[in-house]
mmCIF file of C-alpha atoms in Angstrom:
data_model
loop_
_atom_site.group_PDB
_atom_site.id
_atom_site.type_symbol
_atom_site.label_atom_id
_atom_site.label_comp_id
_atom_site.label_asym_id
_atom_site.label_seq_id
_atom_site.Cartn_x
_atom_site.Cartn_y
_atom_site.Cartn_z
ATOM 1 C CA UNK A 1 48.105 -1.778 53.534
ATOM 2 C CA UNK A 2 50.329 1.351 53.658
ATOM 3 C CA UNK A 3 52.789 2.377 50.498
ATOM 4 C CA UNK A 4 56.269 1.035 50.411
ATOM 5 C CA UNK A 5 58.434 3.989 49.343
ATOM 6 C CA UNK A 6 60.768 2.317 45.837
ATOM 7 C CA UNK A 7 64.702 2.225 46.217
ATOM 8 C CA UNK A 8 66.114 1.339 43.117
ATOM 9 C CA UNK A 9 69.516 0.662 43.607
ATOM 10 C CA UNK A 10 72.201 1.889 46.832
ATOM 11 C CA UNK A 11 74.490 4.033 47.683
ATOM 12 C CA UNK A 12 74.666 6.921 45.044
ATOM 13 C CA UNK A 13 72.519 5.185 43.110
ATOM 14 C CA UNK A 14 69.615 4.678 44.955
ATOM 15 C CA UNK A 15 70.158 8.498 46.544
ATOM 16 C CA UNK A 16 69.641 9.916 43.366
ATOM 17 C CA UNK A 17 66.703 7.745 42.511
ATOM 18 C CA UNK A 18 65.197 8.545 45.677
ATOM 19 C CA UNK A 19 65.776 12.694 45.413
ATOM 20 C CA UNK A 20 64.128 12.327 41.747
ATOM 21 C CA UNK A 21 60.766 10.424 43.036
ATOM 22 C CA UNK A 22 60.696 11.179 46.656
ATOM 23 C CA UNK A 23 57.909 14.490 46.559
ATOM 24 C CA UNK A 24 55.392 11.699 44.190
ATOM 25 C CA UNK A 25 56.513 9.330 46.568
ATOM 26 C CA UNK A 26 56.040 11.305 49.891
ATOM 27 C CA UNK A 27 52.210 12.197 48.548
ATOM 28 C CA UNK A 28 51.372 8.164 48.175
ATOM 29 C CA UNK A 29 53.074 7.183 50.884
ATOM 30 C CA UNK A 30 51.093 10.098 53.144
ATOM 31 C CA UNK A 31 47.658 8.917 51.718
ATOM 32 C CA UNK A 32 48.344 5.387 53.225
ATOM 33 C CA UNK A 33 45.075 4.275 55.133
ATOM 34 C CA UNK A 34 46.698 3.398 58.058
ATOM 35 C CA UNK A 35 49.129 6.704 58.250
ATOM 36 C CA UNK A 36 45.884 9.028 58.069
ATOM 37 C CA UNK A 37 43.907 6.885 60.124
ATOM 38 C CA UNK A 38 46.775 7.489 63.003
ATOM 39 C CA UNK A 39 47.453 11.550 61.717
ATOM 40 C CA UNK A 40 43.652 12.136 61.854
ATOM 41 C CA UNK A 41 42.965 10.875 65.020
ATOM 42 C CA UNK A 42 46.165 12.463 66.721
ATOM 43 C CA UNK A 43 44.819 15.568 64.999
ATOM 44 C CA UNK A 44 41.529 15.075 66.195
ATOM 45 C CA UNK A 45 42.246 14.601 69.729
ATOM 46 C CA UNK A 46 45.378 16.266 70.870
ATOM 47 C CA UNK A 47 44.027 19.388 71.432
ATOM 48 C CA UNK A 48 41.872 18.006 74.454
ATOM 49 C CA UNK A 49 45.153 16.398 76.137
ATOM 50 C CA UNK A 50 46.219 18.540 79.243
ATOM 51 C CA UNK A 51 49.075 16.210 81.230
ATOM 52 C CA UNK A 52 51.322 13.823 80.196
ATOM 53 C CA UNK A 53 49.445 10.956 81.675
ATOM 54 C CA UNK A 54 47.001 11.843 79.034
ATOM 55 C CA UNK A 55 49.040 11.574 76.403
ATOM 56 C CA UNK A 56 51.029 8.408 77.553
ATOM 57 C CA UNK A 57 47.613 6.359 78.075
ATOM 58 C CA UNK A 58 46.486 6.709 74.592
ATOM 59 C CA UNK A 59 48.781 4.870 72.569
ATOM 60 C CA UNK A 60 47.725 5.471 69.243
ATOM 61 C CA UNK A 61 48.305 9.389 69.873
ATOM 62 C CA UNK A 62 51.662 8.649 71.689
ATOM 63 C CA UNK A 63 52.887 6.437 68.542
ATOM 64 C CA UNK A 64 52.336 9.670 66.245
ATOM 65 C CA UNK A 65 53.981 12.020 69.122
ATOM 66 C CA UNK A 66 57.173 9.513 69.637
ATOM 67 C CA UNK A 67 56.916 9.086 65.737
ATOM 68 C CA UNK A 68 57.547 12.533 65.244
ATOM 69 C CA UNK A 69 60.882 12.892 66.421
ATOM 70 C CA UNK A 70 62.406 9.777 65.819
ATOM 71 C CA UNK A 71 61.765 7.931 69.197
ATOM 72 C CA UNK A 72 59.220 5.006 68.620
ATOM 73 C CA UNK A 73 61.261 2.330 69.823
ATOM 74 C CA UNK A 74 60.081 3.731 73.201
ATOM 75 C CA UNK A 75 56.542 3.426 72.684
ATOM 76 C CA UNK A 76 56.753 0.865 75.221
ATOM 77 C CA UNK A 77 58.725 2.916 77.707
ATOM 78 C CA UNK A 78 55.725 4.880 79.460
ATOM 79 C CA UNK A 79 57.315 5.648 82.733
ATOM 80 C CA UNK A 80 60.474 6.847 81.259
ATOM 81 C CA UNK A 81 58.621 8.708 78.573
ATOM 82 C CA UNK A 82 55.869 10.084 81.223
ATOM 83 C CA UNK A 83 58.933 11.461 83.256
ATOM 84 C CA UNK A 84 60.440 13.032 80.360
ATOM 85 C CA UNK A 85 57.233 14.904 79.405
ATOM 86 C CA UNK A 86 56.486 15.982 82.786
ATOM 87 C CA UNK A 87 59.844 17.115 83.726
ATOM 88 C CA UNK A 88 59.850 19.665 81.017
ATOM 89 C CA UNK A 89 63.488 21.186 79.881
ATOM 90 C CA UNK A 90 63.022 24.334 81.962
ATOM 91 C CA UNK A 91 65.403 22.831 84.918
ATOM 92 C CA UNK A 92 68.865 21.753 84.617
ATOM 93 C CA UNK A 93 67.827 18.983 86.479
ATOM 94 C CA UNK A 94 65.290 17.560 84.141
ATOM 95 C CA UNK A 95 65.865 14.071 82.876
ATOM 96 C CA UNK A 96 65.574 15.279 78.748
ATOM 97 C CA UNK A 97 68.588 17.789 79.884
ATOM 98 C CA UNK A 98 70.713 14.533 80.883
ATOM 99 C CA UNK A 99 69.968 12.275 78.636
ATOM 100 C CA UNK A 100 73.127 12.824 75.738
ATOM 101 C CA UNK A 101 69.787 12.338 73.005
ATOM 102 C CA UNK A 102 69.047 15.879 71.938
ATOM 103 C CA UNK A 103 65.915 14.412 70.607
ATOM 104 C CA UNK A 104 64.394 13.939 74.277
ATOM 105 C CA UNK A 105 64.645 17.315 74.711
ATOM 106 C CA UNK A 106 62.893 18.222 71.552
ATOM 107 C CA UNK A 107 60.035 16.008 72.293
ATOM 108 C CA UNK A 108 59.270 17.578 75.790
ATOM 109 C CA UNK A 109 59.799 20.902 75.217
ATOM 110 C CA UNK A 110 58.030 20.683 72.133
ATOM 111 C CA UNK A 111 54.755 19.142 74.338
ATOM 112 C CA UNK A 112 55.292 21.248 77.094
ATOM 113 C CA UNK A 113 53.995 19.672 79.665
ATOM 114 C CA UNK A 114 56.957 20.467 82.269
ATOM 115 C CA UNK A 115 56.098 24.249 81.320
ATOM 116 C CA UNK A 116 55.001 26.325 84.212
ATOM 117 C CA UNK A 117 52.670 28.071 81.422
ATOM 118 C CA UNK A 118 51.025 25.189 80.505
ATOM 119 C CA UNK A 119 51.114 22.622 77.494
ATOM 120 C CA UNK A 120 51.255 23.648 73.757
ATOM 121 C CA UNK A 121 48.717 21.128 72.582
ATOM 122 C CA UNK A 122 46.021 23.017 71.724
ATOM 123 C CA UNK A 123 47.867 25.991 70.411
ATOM 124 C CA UNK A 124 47.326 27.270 66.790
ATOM 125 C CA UNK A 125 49.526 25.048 64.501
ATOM 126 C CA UNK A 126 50.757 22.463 67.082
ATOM 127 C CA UNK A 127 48.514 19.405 65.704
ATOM 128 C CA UNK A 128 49.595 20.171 61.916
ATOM 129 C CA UNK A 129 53.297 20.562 62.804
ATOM 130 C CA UNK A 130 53.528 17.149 64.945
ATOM 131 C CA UNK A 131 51.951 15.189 61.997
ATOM 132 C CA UNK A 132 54.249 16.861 59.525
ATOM 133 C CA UNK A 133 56.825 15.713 61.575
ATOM 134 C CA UNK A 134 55.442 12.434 61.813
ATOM 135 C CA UNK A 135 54.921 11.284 58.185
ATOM 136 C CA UNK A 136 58.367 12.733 57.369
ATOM 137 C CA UNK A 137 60.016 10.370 59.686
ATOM 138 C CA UNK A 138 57.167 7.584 59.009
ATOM 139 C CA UNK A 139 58.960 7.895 55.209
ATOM 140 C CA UNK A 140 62.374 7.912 56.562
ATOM 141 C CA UNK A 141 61.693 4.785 58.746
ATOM 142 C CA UNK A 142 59.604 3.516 55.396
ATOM 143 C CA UNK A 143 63.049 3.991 53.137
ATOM 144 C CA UNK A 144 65.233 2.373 56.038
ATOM 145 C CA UNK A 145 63.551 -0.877 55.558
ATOM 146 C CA UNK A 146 64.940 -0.830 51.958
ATOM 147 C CA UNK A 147 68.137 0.659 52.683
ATOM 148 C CA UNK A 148 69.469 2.491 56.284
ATOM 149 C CA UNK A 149 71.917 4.747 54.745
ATOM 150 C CA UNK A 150 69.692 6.621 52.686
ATOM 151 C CA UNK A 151 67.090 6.748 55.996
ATOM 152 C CA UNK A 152 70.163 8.536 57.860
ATOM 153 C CA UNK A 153 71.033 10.473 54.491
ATOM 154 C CA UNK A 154 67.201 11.377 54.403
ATOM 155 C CA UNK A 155 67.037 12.456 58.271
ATOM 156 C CA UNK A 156 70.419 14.425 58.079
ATOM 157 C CA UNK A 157 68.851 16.679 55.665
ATOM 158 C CA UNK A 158 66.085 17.392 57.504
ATOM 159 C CA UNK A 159 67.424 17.479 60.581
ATOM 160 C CA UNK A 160 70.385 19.932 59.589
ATOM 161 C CA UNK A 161 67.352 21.994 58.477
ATOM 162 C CA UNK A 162 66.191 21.860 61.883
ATOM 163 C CA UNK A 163 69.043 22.754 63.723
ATOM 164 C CA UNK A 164 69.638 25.933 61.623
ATOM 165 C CA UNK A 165 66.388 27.183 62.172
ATOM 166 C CA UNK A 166 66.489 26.863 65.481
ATOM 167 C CA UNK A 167 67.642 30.098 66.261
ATOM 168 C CA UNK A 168 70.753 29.087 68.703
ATOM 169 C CA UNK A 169 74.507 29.749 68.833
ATOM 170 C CA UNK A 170 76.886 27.989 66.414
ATOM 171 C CA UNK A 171 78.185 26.211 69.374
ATOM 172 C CA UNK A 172 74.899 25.221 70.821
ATOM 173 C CA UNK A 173 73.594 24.030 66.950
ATOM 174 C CA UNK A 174 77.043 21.320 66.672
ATOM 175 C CA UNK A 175 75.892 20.303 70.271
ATOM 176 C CA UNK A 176 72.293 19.443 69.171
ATOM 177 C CA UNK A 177 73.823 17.778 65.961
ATOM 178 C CA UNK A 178 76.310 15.885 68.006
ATOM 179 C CA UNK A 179 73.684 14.674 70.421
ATOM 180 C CA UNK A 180 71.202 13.324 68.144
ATOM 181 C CA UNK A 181 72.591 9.661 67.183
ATOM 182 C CA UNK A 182 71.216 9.477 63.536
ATOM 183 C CA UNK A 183 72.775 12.782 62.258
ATOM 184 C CA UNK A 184 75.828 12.202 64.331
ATOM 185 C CA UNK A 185 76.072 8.765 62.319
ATOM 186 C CA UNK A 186 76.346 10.410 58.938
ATOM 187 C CA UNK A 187 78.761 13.065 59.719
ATOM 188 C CA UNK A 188 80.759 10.734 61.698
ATOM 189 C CA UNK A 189 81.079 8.485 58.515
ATOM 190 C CA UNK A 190 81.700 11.565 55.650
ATOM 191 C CA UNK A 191 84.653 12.209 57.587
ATOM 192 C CA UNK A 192 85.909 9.012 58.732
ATOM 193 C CA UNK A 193 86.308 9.550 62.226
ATOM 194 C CA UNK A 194 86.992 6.385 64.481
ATOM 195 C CA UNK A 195 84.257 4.259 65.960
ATOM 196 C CA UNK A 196 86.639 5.239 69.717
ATOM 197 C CA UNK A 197 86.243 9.456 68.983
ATOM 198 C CA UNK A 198 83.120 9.740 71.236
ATOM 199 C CA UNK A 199 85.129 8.241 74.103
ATOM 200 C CA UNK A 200 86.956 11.823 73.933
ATOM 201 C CA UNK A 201 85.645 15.149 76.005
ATOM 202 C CA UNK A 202 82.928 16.415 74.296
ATOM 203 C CA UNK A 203 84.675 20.004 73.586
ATOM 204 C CA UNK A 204 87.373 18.490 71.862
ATOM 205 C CA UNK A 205 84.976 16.140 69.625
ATOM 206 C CA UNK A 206 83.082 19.508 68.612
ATOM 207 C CA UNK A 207 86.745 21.270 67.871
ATOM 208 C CA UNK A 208 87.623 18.119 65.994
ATOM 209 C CA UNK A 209 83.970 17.263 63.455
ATOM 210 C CA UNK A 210 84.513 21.664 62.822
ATOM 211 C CA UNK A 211 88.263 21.752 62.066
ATOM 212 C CA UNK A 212 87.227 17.715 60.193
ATOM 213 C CA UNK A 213 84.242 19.796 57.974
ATOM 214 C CA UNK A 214 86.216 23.038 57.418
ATOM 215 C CA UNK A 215 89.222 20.545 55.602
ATOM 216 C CA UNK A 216 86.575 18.458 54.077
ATOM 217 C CA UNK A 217 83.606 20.382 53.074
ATOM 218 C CA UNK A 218 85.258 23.798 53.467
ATOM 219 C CA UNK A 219 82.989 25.360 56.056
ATOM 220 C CA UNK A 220 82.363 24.365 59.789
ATOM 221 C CA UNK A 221 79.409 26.549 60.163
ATOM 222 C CA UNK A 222 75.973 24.524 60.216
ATOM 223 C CA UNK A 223 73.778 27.458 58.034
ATOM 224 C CA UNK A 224 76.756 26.520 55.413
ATOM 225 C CA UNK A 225 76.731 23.053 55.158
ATOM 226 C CA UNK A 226 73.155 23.481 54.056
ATOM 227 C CA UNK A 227 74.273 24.823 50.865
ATOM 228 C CA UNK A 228 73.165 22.870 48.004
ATOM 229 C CA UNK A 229 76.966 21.919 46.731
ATOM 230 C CA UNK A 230 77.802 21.323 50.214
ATOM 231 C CA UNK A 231 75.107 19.274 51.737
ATOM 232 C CA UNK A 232 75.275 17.125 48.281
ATOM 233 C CA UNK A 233 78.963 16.303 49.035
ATOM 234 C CA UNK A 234 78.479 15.424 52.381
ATOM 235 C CA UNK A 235 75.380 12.984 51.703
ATOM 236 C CA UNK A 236 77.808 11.992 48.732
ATOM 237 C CA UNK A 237 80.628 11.117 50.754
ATOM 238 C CA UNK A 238 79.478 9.135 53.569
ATOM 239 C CA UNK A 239 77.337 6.911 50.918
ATOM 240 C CA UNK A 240 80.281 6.256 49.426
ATOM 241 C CA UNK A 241 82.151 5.366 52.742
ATOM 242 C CA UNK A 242 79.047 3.376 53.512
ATOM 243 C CA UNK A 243 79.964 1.586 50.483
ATOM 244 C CA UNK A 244 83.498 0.940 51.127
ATOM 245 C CA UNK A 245 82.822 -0.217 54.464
ATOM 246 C CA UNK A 246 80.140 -2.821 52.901
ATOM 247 C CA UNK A 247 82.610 -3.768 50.381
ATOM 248 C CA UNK A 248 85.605 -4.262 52.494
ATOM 249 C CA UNK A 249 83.384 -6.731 54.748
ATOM 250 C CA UNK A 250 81.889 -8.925 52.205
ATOM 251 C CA UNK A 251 85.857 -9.091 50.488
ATOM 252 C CA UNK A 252 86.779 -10.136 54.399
ATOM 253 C CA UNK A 253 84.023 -12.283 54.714
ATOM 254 C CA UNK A 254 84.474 -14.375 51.248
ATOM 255 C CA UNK A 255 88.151 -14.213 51.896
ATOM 256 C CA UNK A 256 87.689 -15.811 55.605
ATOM 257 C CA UNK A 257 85.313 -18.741 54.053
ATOM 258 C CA UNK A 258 87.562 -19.753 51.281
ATOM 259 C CA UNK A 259 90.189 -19.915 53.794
ATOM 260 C CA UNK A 260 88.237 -22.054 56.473
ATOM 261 C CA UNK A 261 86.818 -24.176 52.655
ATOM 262 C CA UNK A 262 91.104 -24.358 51.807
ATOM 263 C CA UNK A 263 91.984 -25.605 55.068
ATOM 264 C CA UNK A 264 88.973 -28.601 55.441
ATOM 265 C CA UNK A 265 90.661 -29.962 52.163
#
């Protein structure tokens, strides 16, 4: 039986809760049987998997390797997933490259198995960052199942994190954060764009979440809005949209019953 991470509360409540407990709470939760039963194996055995057909016939390894960037609702998916792997990111053509899911391309360049230099699953480090990766989402996805907005609040932290380090352009870093659903969710929200903005070109949407955050949060530059103050207000103000948003549909709700309970009178 694997550890249920405790939410106490939602919204701000439960955040703060959550920011006070979660390092006690990550180190139960990653001493689950069942989590290092699946990390120990993947460990074990990565290192000897050379194609993506290797990797996509063992499901217990791919559940870890989908796991560990957010993407094990396609654990079921093994054609799609094979071609992803094997098609690398090199190529402009490669099926991770058109998919609007930055997290596709993570996962296959990460592997490497498109890579005319070979796969990166037996190099130094490889095995230890994947399961890292792995429980930290396994503990997002854990949260989630108590309460979804403090999952995405969770994964935009980490995943800002991410971005920054990855060495890009500013330009390139919003385009990774716009492409990867989850994140995109949050920021969406903290600045209470419309459910219809992503119909728009995608260089205006970037022009529009930067000149939305510079207003808002005071900065549009991503290595900024990991600042402590700043980062806190944005988590801080799309839980409390996420809040309003909850309350204004139960109010509809209850007021849409006692109508429908009036009129039967």
């Amino acid at each position: 039986m694997s550890f249920q991470p405790i939410v106490v509360g939602s919204g701000l409540v439960g955040w703060q809760f959550l920011q006070s407990t979660q390092a006690r709470q990550k180190e139960v939760f990653n001493a689950s049987p069942l989590l290092k039963r699946d990390t120990d194996y993947f460990a074990e055995n990565i290192g000897s998997v050379k194609s993506a057909e290797d990797l996509v016939s063992d499901r217990r390894m791919l559940r870890v390797a989908l796991g560990a960037f957010g993407l094990q609702d396609d654990i079921d998916s093994k054609f799609f997933i094979r071609k992803i792997l094997e098609e690398g990111t090199t190529e402009r053509s490669a099926l991770a490259n058109k998919l609007a899911d930055e997290r596709y391309k993570a996962f296959s360049k990460a592997f490497g198995f498109g890579n005319p230099r070979g796969p990166g699953t037996s190099a130094p480090g490889f095995a230890e960052d994947i399961v890292a990766k792995f429980r930290q989402q396994s503990f997002e996805v854990a949260v989630g199942e108590s309460d979804q907005s403090l999952r995405l609040a969770l994964n935009f932290e980490r995943g800002l994190t991410e971005i920054n380090e990855s060495g890009s352009s500013e330009n390139a870093q919003w385009f990774r954060l716009m492409g990867t659903p989850p994140m995109r969710t949050v920021l969406e929200k903290a600045l209470n764009l419309p459910k219809t903005f992503g119909q728009l070109d995608i260089d205006v949407q970037k022009q529009v979440f930067q000149d939305k955050a510079q207003a808002r949060f005071g900065t549009d530059k991503i290595s900024e809005m990991l600042e402590p103050d700043v980062m806190k207000k944005i988590v801080q103000t799309y839980l409390l949209q996420e809040q309003i948003g909850l309350f204004q549909a139960t109010s509809s709700g209850q007021i849409a019953i006692t109508l429908l309970q009036t009129a039967r009178r």
